[in-house]
mmCIF file of C-alpha atoms in Angstrom:
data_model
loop_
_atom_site.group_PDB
_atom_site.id
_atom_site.type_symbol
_atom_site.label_atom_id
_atom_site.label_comp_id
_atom_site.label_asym_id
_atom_site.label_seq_id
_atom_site.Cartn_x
_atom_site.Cartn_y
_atom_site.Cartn_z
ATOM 1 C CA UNK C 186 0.000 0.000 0.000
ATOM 2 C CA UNK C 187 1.370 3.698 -0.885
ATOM 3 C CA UNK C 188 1.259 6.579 1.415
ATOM 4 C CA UNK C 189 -1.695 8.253 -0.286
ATOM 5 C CA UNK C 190 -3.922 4.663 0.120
ATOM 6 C CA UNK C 191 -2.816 4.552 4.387
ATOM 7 C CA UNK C 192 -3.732 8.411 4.549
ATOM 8 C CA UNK C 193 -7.425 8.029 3.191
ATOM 9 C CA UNK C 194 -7.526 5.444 5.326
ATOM 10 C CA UNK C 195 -6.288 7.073 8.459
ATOM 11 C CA UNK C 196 -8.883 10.250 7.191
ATOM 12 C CA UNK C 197 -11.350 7.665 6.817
ATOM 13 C CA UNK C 198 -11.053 6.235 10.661
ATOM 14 C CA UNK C 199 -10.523 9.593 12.017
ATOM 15 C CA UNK C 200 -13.755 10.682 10.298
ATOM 16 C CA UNK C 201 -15.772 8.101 11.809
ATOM 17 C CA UNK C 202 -14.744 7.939 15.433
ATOM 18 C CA UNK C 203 -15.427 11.419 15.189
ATOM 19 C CA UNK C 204 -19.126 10.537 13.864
ATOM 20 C CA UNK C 205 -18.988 7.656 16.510
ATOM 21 C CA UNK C 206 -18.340 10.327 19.469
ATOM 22 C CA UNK C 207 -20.839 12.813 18.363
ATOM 23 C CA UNK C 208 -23.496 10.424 17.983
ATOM 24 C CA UNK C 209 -22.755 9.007 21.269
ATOM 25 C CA UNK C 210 -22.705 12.169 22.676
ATOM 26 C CA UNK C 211 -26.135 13.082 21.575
ATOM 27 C CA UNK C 212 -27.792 10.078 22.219
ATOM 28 C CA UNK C 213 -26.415 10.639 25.978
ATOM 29 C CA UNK C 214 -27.366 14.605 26.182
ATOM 30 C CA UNK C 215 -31.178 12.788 24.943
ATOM 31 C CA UNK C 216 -30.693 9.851 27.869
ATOM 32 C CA UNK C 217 -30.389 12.804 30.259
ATOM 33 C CA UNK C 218 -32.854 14.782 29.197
ATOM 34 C CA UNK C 219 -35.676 11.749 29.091
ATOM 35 C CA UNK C 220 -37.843 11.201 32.537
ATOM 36 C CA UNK C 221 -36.448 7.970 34.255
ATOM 37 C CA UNK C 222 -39.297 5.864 33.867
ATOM 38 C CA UNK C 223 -39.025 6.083 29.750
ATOM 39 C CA UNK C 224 -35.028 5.771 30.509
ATOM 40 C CA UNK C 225 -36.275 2.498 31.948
ATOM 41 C CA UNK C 226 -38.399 1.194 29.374
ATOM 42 C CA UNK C 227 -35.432 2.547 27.023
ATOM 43 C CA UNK C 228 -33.249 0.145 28.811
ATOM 44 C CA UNK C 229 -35.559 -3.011 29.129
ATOM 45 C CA UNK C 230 -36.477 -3.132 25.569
ATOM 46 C CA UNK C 231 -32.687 -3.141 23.854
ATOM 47 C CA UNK C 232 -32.176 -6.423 27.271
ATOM 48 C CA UNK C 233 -34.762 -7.827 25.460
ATOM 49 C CA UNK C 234 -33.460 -6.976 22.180
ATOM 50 C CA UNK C 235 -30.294 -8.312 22.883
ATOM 51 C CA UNK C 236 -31.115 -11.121 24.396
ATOM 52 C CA UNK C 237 -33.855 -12.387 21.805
ATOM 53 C CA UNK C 238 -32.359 -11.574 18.661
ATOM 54 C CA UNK C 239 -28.949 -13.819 19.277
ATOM 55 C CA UNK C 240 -31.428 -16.741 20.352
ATOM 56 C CA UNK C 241 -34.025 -16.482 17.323
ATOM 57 C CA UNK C 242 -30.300 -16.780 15.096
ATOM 58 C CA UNK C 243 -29.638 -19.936 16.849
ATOM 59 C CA UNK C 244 -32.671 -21.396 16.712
ATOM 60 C CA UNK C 245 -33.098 -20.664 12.626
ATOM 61 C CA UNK C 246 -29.350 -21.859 12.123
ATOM 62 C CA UNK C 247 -30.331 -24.812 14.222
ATOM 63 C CA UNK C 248 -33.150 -25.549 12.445
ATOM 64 C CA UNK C 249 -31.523 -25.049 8.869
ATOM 65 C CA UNK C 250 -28.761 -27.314 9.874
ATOM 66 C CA UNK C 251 -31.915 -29.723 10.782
ATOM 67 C CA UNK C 252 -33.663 -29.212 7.324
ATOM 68 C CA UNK C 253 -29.597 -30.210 5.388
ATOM 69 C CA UNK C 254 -29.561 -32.832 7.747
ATOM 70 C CA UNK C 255 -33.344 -34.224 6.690
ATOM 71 C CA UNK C 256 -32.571 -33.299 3.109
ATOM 72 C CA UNK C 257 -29.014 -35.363 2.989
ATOM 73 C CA UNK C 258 -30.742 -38.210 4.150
ATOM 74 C CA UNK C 259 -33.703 -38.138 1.812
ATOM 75 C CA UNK C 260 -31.212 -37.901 -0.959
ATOM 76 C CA UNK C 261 -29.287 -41.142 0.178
ATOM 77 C CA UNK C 262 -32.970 -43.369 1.367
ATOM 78 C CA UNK C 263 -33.718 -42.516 -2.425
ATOM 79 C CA UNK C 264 -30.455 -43.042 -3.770
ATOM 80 C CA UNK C 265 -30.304 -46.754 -2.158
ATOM 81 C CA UNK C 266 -34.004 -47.320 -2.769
ATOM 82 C CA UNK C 267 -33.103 -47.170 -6.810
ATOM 83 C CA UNK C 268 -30.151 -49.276 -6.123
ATOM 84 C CA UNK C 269 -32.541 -52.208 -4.470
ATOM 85 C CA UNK C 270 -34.855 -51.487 -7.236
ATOM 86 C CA UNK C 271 -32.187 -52.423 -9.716
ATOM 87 C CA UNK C 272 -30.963 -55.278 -8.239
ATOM 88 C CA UNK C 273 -34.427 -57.161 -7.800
ATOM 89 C CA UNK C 274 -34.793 -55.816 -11.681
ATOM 90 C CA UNK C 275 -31.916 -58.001 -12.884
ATOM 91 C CA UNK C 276 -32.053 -61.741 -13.510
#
């Protein structure tokens, strides 16, 4: 990599920690300016989020790794079932 490539990317990081850090500092001027009760309900609902959304991935990796599984072996009953056919076929 040349200079010019590491200095875009070196603008490029700069530029976005310095999005990162005013975005975090708005969203916690906004915490601070909310009533604690919604601060609460703020809270609870991205636990939940975080907490759900990780498990529903598992569960729909899990079950795709099921429906390969189920698949695999459908493909091989069939594959033998033609072979038994073909040997009761021949004399």
């Amino acid at each position: 990599m040349n200079s010019t490539q590491i200095d875009q990317i070196s603008i490029l990081l700069r530029k976005s920690a310095h999005e990162f850090y005013y975005f975090c500092r708005k969203a916690f001027v906004a915490a601070m300016a909310l009533p604690l009760p919604h601060l609460l309900v703020i809270c609870l609902g991205i636990a939940v989020a975080l907490m759900i959304l990780p498990l529903a991935l598992s569960i729909f990796i899990a079950f795709m790794i099921f429906k390969l599984i189920v698949i695999l072996l459908a493909i091989h009953l069939k594959e033998n079932q033609q072979q038994t056919n073909q040997l009761h076929k021949e004399p």
